[in-house]
Coordinates of C-alpha atoms in Angstrom, one line a residue:
X190 CA -28.0 48.5 58.1
X191 CA -24.9 47.3 59.8
X192 CA -23.3 44.2 58.5
X193 CA -21.6 41.9 60.9
X194 CA -18.4 40.2 60.0
X195 CA -18.6 36.5 59.5
X196 CA -15.7 34.1 59.6
X197 CA -15.4 31.7 56.7
X198 CA -12.7 29.7 58.5
X199 CA -14.6 27.2 60.8
X200 CA -11.6 26.9 63.1
X201 CA -11.5 30.7 63.8
X202 CA -15.3 30.8 64.2
X203 CA -15.2 27.8 66.6
X204 CA -12.3 29.3 68.6
X205 CA -14.1 32.6 69.0
X206 CA -17.3 30.8 70.0
X207 CA -15.4 28.9 72.6
X208 CA -13.8 32.0 74.0
X209 CA -17.2 33.7 74.2
X210 CA -18.8 30.7 75.9
X211 CA -16.0 30.6 78.5
X212 CA -16.5 34.3 79.2
X213 CA -20.2 33.9 79.6
X214 CA -19.7 30.9 81.9
X215 CA -17.2 32.7 84.1
X216 CA -19.5 35.7 84.4
X217 CA -22.4 33.4 85.3
X218 CA -20.4 31.6 87.9
X219 CA -18.8 34.6 89.6
X220 CA -21.1 37.4 88.8
X221 CA -18.4 39.3 87.0
X222 CA -15.5 38.6 84.6
X223 CA -12.2 38.0 86.3
X224 CA -10.0 41.1 86.6
X225 CA -6.2 41.1 86.1
X226 CA -4.6 40.1 89.4
X227 CA -7.8 38.4 90.5
X228 CA -7.8 34.9 91.9
X229 CA -9.2 33.7 88.6
X230 CA -6.2 34.9 86.6
X231 CA -3.8 32.4 85.1
X232 CA -0.3 31.7 86.4
X233 CA 1.8 34.9 86.2
X234 CA 3.7 35.6 83.0
X235 CA 7.1 36.6 84.4
X236 CA 7.8 33.3 86.2
X237 CA 11.5 33.9 86.7
X238 CA 10.9 37.3 88.4
X239 CA 8.3 35.8 90.7
X240 CA 10.4 32.8 91.6
X241 CA 13.3 35.2 92.4
X242 CA 11.0 37.4 94.5
X243 CA 10.1 34.2 96.5
X244 CA 13.8 33.7 97.3
X245 CA 14.1 30.7 95.0
X246 CA 15.9 30.0 91.7
X247 CA 14.9 28.4 88.5
X248 CA 16.2 24.9 87.7
X249 CA 16.9 23.4 84.3
X250 CA 15.2 20.2 85.4
X251 CA 13.1 18.9 88.3
X252 CA 15.3 17.8 91.2
X253 CA 14.0 15.0 93.3
X254 CA 16.1 14.7 96.5
X255 CA 13.2 16.4 98.2
X256 CA 10.0 15.3 96.6
X257 CA 6.7 16.1 98.4
X258 CA 3.2 17.0 97.4
X259 CA 1.0 19.1 99.6
X260 CA -2.5 19.9 98.4
X261 CA -4.0 23.4 98.4
X262 CA -7.8 24.2 98.4
X263 CA -8.7 27.8 98.2
X264 CA -12.0 29.6 98.8
X265 CA -12.5 33.3 98.1
X266 CA -15.9 34.9 98.9
X267 CA -17.3 31.4 99.6
X268 CA -16.4 30.0 96.2
X269 CA -13.7 27.6 95.4
X270 CA -10.8 29.1 93.4
X271 CA -8.8 27.1 90.8
X272 CA -5.1 27.0 91.6
X273 CA -3.6 27.6 88.1
X274 CA -1.4 25.2 86.2
X275 CA 2.3 26.2 85.6
X276 CA 2.9 28.3 88.6
X277 CA 6.7 28.2 88.9
X278 CA 7.2 26.7 85.5
X279 CA 8.7 28.8 82.7
X280 CA 7.8 27.3 79.3
X281 CA 9.1 30.2 77.2
X282 CA 12.3 28.4 76.1
X283 CA 13.1 25.2 74.2
X284 CA 12.9 23.3 77.4
X285 CA 10.8 24.2 80.5
X286 CA 12.6 25.5 83.6
X287 CA 11.2 24.8 87.1
X288 CA 11.1 26.4 90.5
X289 CA 11.4 24.0 93.4
X290 CA 7.7 25.0 94.0
X291 CA 5.4 24.5 91.1
X292 CA 2.1 23.2 89.7
X293 CA 1.6 21.0 86.7
X294 CA -2.2 21.2 86.5
X295 CA -5.2 22.8 88.2
X296 CA -5.7 20.0 90.8
X297 CA -4.3 22.0 93.7
X298 CA -1.3 19.7 94.1
X299 CA 1.9 21.7 94.8
X300 CA 5.0 19.9 93.7
X301 CA 7.9 20.6 96.0
X302 CA 10.9 19.2 94.2
X303 CA 14.4 20.3 95.3
X304 CA 18.0 19.2 95.1
X305 CA 18.1 19.4 98.9
X306 CA 15.8 19.2 101.9
X307 CA 14.7 22.6 103.2
X308 CA 11.6 24.4 104.4
X309 CA 9.4 25.8 101.6
X310 CA 6.4 27.9 102.6
X311 CA 3.0 28.8 101.4
X312 CA 4.1 32.4 101.4
X313 CA 6.8 31.6 98.8
X314 CA 4.2 29.8 96.7
X315 CA 1.8 32.9 96.9
X316 CA 4.7 35.1 95.7
X317 CA 5.2 32.8 92.7
X318 CA 1.5 32.9 92.0
X319 CA 1.4 36.7 92.3
X320 CA -1.3 36.8 95.0
X321 CA -1.2 38.2 98.5
X322 CA -4.5 37.1 100.1
X323 CA -5.9 37.7 103.5
X324 CA -7.0 34.2 104.6
X325 CA -7.8 31.9 107.5
X326 CA -6.1 28.5 107.2
X327 CA -6.6 24.9 108.1
X328 CA -4.0 22.2 107.9
X329 CA -5.3 18.7 107.8
X330 CA -8.6 20.0 109.2
X331 CA -7.1 21.9 112.1
X332 CA -7.3 25.7 112.3
X333 CA -3.9 27.4 112.0
X334 CA -3.3 30.6 114.1
X335 CA -1.1 33.3 112.7
X336 CA -0.1 34.1 109.2
X337 CA -0.9 31.3 106.7
X338 CA 2.1 32.4 104.6
X339 CA 4.3 30.9 107.3
X340 CA 2.9 27.4 106.8
X341 CA 5.8 25.0 105.9
X342 CA 4.9 22.5 103.3
X343 CA 4.8 18.8 104.3
X344 CA 4.1 15.7 102.2
X345 CA 0.4 14.9 101.7
X346 CA -0.6 17.9 103.8
X347 CA -4.1 19.2 103.1
X348 CA -4.1 23.0 103.3
X349 CA -7.5 24.8 103.1
X350 CA -7.6 28.6 102.8
X351 CA -10.7 30.7 103.3
X352 CA -9.9 34.1 101.9
X353 CA -11.7 37.4 101.4

């Protein structure tokens, strides 16, 4: 008879139960567990490399000369995708460092906070996120022709993406 390992520490048991429940819920909602690089993945681990690949630089603090907040809603395969928290934020040091494009939470709000006014694009944000989707886009309810990566962020803009 095989004996299963039990955890005497209620915290460990509770944490493992929570992880298992989250995995079951994700599988039930999506039909499969998320794969690495999939939309459901968290914000990328190498923030600084992704920010550099987007043509941006990390800042020691948020700069507010340019301070706008577009909102991004993403659907993949007909299901809404959660935009991860901490895209463009490196929390590995004593103090966080920020890209001019970042998220604080999973609301879909993109924080564009820069020391100077300039154009920032959805493509740069995708590079920071580590995704390269094929999508149709709408901005403020109007269809956008061409590559959605070229969309320039504006304040209070509602961007909806329908991706494969």
